[in-house]
CSV table of C-alpha atoms in Angstrom, one decimal:
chain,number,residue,atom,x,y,z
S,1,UNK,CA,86.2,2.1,8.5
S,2,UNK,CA,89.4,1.7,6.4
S,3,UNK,CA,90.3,5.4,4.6
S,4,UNK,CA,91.3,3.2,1.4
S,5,UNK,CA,88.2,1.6,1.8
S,6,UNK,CA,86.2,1.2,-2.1
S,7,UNK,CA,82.0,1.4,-1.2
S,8,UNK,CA,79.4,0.6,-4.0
S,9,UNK,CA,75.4,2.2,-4.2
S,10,UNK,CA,73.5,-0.5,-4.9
S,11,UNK,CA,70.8,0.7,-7.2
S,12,UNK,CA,68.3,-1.7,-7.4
S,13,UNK,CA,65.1,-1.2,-4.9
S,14,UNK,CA,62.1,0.7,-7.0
S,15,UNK,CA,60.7,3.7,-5.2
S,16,UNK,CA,62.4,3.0,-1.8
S,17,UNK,CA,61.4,6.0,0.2
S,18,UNK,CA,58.0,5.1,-0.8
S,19,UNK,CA,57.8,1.9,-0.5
S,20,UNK,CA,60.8,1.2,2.7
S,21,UNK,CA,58.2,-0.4,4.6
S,22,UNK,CA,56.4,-2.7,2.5
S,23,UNK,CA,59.9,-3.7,1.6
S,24,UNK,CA,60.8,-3.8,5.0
S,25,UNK,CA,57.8,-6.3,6.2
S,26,UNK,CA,58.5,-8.9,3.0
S,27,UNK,CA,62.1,-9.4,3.5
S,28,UNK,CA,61.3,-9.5,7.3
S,29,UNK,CA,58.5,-11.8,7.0
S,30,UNK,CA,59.8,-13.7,4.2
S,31,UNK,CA,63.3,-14.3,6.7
S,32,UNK,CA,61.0,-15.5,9.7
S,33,UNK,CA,59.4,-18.2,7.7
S,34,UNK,CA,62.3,-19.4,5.3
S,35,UNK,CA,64.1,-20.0,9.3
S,36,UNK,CA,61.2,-21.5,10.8
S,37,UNK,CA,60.1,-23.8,8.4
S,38,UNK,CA,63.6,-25.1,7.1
S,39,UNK,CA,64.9,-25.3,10.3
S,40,UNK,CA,61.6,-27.3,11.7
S,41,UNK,CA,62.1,-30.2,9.0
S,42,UNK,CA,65.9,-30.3,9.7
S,43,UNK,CA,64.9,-30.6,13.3
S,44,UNK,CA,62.4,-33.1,13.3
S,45,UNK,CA,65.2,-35.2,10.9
S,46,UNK,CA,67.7,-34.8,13.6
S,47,UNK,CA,65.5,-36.3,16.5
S,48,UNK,CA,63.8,-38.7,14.9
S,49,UNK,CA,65.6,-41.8,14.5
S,50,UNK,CA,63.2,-43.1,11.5
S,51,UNK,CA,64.1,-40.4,9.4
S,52,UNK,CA,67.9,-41.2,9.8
S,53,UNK,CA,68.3,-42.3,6.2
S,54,UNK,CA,70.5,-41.0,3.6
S,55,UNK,CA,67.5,-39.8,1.6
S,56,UNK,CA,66.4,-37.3,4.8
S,57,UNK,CA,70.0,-36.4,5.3
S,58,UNK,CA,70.6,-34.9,1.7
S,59,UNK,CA,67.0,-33.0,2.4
S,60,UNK,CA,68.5,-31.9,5.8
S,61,UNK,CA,71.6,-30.8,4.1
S,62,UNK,CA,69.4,-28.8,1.2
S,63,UNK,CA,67.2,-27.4,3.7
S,64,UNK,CA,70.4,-26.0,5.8
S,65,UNK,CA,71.8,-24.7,2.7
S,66,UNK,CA,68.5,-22.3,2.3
S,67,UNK,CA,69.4,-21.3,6.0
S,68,UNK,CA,73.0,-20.8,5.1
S,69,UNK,CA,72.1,-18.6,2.3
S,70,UNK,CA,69.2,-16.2,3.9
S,71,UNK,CA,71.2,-15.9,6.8
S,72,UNK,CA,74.4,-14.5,4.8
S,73,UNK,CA,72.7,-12.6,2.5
S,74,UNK,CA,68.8,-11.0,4.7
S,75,UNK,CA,70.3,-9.2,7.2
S,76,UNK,CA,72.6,-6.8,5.3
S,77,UNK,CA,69.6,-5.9,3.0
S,78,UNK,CA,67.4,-5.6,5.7
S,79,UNK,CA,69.6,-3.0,6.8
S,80,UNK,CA,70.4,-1.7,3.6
S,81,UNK,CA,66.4,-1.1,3.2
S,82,UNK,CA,65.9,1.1,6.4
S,83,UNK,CA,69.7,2.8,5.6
S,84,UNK,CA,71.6,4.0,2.8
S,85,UNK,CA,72.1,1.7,0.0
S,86,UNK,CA,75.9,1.9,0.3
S,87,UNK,CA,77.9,-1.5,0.5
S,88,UNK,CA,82.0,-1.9,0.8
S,89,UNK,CA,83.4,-3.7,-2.2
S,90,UNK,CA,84.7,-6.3,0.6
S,91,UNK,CA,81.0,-7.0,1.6
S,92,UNK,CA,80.0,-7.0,-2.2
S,93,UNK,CA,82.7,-9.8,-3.1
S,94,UNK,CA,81.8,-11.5,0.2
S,95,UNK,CA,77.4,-11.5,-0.8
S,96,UNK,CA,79.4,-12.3,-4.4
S,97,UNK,CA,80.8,-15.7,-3.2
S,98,UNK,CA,77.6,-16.5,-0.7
S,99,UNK,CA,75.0,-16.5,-3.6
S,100,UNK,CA,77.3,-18.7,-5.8
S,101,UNK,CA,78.7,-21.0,-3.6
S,102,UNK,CA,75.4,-21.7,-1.9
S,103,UNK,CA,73.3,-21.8,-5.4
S,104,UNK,CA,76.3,-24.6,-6.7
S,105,UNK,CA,76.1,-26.0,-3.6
S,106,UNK,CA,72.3,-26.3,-4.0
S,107,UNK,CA,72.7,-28.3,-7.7
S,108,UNK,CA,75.6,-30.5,-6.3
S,109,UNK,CA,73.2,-31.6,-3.4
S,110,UNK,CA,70.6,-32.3,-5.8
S,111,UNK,CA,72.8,-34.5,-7.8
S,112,UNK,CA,74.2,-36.3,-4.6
S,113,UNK,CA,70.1,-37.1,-3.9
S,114,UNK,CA,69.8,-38.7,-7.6
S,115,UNK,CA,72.5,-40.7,-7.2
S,116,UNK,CA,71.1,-41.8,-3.8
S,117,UNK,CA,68.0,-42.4,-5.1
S,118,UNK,CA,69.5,-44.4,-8.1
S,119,UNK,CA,71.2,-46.5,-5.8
S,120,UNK,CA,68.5,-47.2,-3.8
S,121,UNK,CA,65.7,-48.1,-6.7
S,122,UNK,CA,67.8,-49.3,-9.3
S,123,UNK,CA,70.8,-51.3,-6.5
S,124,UNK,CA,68.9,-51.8,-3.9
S,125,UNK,CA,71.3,-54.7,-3.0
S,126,UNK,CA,74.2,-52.9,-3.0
S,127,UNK,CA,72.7,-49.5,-1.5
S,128,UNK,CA,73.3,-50.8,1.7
S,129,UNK,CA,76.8,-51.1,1.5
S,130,UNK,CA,77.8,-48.1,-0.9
S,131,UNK,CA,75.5,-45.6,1.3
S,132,UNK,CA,76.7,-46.1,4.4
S,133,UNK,CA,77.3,-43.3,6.8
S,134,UNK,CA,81.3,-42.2,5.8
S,135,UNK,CA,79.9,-42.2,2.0
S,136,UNK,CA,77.0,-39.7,2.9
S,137,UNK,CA,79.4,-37.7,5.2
S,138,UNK,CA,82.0,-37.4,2.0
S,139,UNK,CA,79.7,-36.4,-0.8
S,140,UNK,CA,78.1,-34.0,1.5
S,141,UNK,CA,81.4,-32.1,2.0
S,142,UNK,CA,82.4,-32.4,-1.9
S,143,UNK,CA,78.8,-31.0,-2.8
S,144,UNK,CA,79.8,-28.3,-0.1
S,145,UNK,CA,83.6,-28.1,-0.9
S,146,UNK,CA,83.7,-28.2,-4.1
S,147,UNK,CA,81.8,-24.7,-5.5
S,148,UNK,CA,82.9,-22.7,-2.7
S,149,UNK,CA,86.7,-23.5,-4.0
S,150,UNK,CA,86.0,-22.8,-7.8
S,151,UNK,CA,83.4,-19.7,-6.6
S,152,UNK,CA,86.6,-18.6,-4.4
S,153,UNK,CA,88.7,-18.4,-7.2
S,154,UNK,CA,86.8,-16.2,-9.0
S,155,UNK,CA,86.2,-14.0,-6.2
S,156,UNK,CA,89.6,-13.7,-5.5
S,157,UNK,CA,90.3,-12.9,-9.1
S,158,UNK,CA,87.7,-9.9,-9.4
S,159,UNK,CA,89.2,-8.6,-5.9
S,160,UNK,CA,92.6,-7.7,-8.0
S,161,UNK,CA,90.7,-5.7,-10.7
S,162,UNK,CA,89.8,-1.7,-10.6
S,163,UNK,CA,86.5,-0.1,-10.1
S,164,UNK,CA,85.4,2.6,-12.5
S,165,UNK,CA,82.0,2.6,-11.7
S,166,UNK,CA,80.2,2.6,-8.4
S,167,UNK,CA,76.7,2.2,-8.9
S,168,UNK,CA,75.3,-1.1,-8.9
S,169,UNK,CA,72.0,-1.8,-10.8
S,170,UNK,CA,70.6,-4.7,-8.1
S,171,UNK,CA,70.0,-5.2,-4.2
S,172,UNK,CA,72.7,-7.7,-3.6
S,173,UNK,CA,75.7,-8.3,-5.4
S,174,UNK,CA,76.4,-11.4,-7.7
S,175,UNK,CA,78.5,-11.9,-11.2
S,176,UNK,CA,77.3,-9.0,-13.1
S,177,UNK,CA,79.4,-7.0,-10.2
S,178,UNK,CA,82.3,-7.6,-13.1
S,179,UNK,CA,80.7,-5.0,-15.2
S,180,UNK,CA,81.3,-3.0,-12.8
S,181,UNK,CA,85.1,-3.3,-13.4
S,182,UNK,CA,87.1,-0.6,-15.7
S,183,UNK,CA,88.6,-3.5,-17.8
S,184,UNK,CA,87.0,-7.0,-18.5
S,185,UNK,CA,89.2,-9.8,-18.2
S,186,UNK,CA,88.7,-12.6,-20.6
S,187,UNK,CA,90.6,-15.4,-18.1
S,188,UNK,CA,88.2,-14.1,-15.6
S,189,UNK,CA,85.4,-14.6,-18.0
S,190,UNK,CA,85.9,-17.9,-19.2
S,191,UNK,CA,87.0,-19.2,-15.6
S,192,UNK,CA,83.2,-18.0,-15.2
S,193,UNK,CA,81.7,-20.1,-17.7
S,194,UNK,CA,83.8,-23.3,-16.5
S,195,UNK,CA,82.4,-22.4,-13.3
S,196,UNK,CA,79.2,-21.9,-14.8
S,197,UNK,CA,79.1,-25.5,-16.8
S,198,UNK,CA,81.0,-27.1,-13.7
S,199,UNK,CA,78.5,-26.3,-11.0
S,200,UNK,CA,75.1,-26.3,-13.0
S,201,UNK,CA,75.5,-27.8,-16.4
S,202,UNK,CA,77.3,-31.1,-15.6
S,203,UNK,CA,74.8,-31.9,-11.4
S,204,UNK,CA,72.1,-30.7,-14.6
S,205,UNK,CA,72.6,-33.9,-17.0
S,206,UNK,CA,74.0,-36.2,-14.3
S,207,UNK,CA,70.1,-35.2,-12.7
S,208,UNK,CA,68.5,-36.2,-16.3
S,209,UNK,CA,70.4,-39.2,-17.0
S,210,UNK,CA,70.1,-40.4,-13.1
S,211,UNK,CA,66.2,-40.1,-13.6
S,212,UNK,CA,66.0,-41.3,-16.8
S,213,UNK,CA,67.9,-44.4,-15.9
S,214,UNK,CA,65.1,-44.6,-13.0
S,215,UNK,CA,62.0,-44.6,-14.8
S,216,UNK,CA,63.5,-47.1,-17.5
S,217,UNK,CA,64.3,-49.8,-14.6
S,218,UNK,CA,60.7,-49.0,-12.5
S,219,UNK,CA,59.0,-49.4,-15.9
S,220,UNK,CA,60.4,-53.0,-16.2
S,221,UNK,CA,60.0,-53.9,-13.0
S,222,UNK,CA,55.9,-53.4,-12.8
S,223,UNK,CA,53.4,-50.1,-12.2
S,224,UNK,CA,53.9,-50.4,-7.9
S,225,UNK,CA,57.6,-50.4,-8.5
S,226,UNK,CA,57.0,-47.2,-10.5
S,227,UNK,CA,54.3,-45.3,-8.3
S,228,UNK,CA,57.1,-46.0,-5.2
S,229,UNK,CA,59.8,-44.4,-7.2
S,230,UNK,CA,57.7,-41.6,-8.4
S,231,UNK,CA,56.8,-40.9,-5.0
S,232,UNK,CA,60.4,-40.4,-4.1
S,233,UNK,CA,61.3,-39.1,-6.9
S,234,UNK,CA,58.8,-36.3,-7.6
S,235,UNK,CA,59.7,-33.8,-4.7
S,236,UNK,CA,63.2,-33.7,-6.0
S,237,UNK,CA,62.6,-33.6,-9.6
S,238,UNK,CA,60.1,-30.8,-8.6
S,239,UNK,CA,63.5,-28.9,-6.4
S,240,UNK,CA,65.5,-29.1,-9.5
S,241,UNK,CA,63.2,-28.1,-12.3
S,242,UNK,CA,62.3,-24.9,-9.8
S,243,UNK,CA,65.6,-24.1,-9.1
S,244,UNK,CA,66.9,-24.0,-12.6
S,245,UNK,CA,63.8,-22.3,-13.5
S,246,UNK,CA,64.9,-19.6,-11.0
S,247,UNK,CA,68.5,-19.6,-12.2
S,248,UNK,CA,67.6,-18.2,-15.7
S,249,UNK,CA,66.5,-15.4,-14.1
S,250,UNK,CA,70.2,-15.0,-12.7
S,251,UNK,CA,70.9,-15.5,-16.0
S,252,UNK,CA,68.8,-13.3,-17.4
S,253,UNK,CA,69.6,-10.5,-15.1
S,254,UNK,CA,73.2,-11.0,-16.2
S,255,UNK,CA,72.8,-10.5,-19.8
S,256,UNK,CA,70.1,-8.2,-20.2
S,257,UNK,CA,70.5,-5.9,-17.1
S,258,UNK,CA,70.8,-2.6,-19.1
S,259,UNK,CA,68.0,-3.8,-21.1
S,260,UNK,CA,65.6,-4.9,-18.2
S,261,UNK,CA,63.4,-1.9,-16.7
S,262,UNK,CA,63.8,-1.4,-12.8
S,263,UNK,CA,60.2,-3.2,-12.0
S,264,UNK,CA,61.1,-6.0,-13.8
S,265,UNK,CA,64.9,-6.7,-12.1
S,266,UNK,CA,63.3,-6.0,-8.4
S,267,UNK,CA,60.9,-8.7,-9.1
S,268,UNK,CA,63.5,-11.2,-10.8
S,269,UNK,CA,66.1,-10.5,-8.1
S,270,UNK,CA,63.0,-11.0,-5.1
S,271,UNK,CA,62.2,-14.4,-6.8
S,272,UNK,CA,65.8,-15.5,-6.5
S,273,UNK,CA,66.0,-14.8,-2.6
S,274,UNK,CA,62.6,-15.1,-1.7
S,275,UNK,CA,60.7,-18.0,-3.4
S,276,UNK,CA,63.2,-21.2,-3.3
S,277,UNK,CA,64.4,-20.9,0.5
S,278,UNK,CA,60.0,-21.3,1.1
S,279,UNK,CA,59.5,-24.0,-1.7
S,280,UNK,CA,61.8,-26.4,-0.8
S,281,UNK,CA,60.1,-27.2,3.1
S,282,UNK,CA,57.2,-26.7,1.6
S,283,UNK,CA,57.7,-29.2,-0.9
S,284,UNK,CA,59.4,-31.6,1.5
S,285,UNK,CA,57.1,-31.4,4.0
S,286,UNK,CA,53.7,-32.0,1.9
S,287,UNK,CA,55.2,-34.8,-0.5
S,288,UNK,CA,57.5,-36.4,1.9
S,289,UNK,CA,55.2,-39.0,3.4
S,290,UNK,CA,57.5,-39.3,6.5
S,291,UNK,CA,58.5,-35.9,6.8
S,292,UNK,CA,54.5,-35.4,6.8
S,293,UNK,CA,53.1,-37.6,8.9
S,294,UNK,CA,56.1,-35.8,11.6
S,295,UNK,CA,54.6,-32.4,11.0
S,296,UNK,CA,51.0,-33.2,11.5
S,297,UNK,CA,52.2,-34.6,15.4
S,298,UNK,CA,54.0,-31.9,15.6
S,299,UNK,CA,51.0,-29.4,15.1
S,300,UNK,CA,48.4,-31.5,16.4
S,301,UNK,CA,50.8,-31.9,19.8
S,302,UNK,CA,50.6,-28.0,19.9
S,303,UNK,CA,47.1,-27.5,19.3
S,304,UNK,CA,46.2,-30.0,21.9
S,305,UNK,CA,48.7,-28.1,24.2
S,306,UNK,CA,46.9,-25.1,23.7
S,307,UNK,CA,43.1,-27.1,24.7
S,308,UNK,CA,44.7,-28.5,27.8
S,309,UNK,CA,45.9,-24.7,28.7
């Protein structure tokens, strides 16, 4: 431990010597599944060679993301839950940069898949060509690259500025962390809403126009056109209306955090870590018809393991 070392008491669990078990279990459970099942799709799209298409590779990629982001953030509140609440101001920036960088990461992916699915129902001529491996490979790493650079930056920004207060009203640290800061910098604010616009606002309306451009064309082209489209289309329409649904709470939590009671920021701040990294393989793997029809062999090859046993 470093003697000049800053720590922060993250204030944010309701009734924890109470309720340190129940908490316990959730986040335990909740990290099993959000492994097993992500980890299962992107498994069965790396070994089977009819599901090595750009559309299952974006998926893969989202579904790695959810792993990238419970796996940085689930174990330090796991321990936080059966220890003190106490986290470094290092670790807070760090849990800081993992919850942005990952949630922009999660919209740029997003917009990646509309493009490839614009491509592929409104171009399918050219998709071909203009989705070929190298292309996949390159907007993969921008949709990764890209927020973790502008995230960094403001991370790097709020490391420079001096704490006055250590309490910290939430179980892991994200923006409202600056409030936390004995004088607010206005550079460091509006870098935050650049940030803000860059890695939600502008994957948000590319998304809209993208689909909007999709149903036009399928409309033209005929009603079995359309349903295929939809069918594609759906899951990820589904991802993104979720996942911005889920952001407002961040959002929320942001603005109104003095004004929220404790019950009502636990829940909010569960949602955000808990729900998404389950409803996107779930998603996935129910509308996907692919992705499906791999699961059911999957489990039925088990089951029928198990009767030969």
């Amino acid at each position: 431990m470093e003697p000049n070392e800053t720590f922060i008491i993250l204030d944010g669990f309701m009734d924890l010597e109470k309720y340190r078990a129940l908490y316990f279990i959730i986040m335990f459970t909740a990290y099993v599944l959000i492994l097993c099942s992500n980890c299962t799709i992107v498994c069965l799209i790396w070994i089977h060679k009819d599901l090595h298409e750009p559309m299952y590779f974006f998926i893969a990629a989202l579904l790695l993301n959810s792993v990238l982001f419970t796996t940085a953030l689930y174990p330090k509140i796991l321990t936080d839950i059966l220890s003190k609440q106490v986290v470094s101001y290092s670790t807070c920036l760090f849990q800081w940069f993992t919850f942005y960088a990952i949630a922009g990461a999660e919209f740029w992916l997003l917009m990646m898949m509309a493009y490839d699915r614009y491509m592929a129902i409104c171009k399918p001529l050219q998709y071909p060509t203009v989705m070929n491996k190298s292309k996949v490979n390159v907007l993969l790493a921008v949709a990764w690259i890209v927020p973790a650079c502008q995230v960094a930056i403001t991370i790097t920004a709020a490391s420079q500025r001096k704490l006055c207060t250590f309490i910290f009203r939430g179980i892991i640290c994200n923006s409202t962390v600056y409030k936390l800061h004995c004088v607010q910098s206005a550079a460091l604010h509006i870098w935050g809403i650049f940030v803000l616009l860059n890695l939600t606002f502008v994957p948000l309306f590319f998304n809209c126009f993208t689909y909007s451009r999709i149903f036009i064309i399928t409309t033209k082209r005929g009603p079995e056109v359309r349903r295929k489209a939809l069918q594609t289309c759906l899951p990820h329409l589904v991802v993104l209306f979720n996942f911005c649904w889920l952001g407002t709470f961040d959002v929320l939590l942001a603005r109104l955090d003095a004004e929220l009671p404790k019950m009502v920021r636990v829940i909010m701040s569960f949602q955000l870590i808990l729900y998404h990294p389950l409803f996107n393989p779930i998603i996935y793997g129910l509308k996907m018809k692919k992705i499906s029809t791999h699961l059911k062999r999957l489990f039925c090859a088990g089951k029928n393991n198990k009767v030969l046993m």
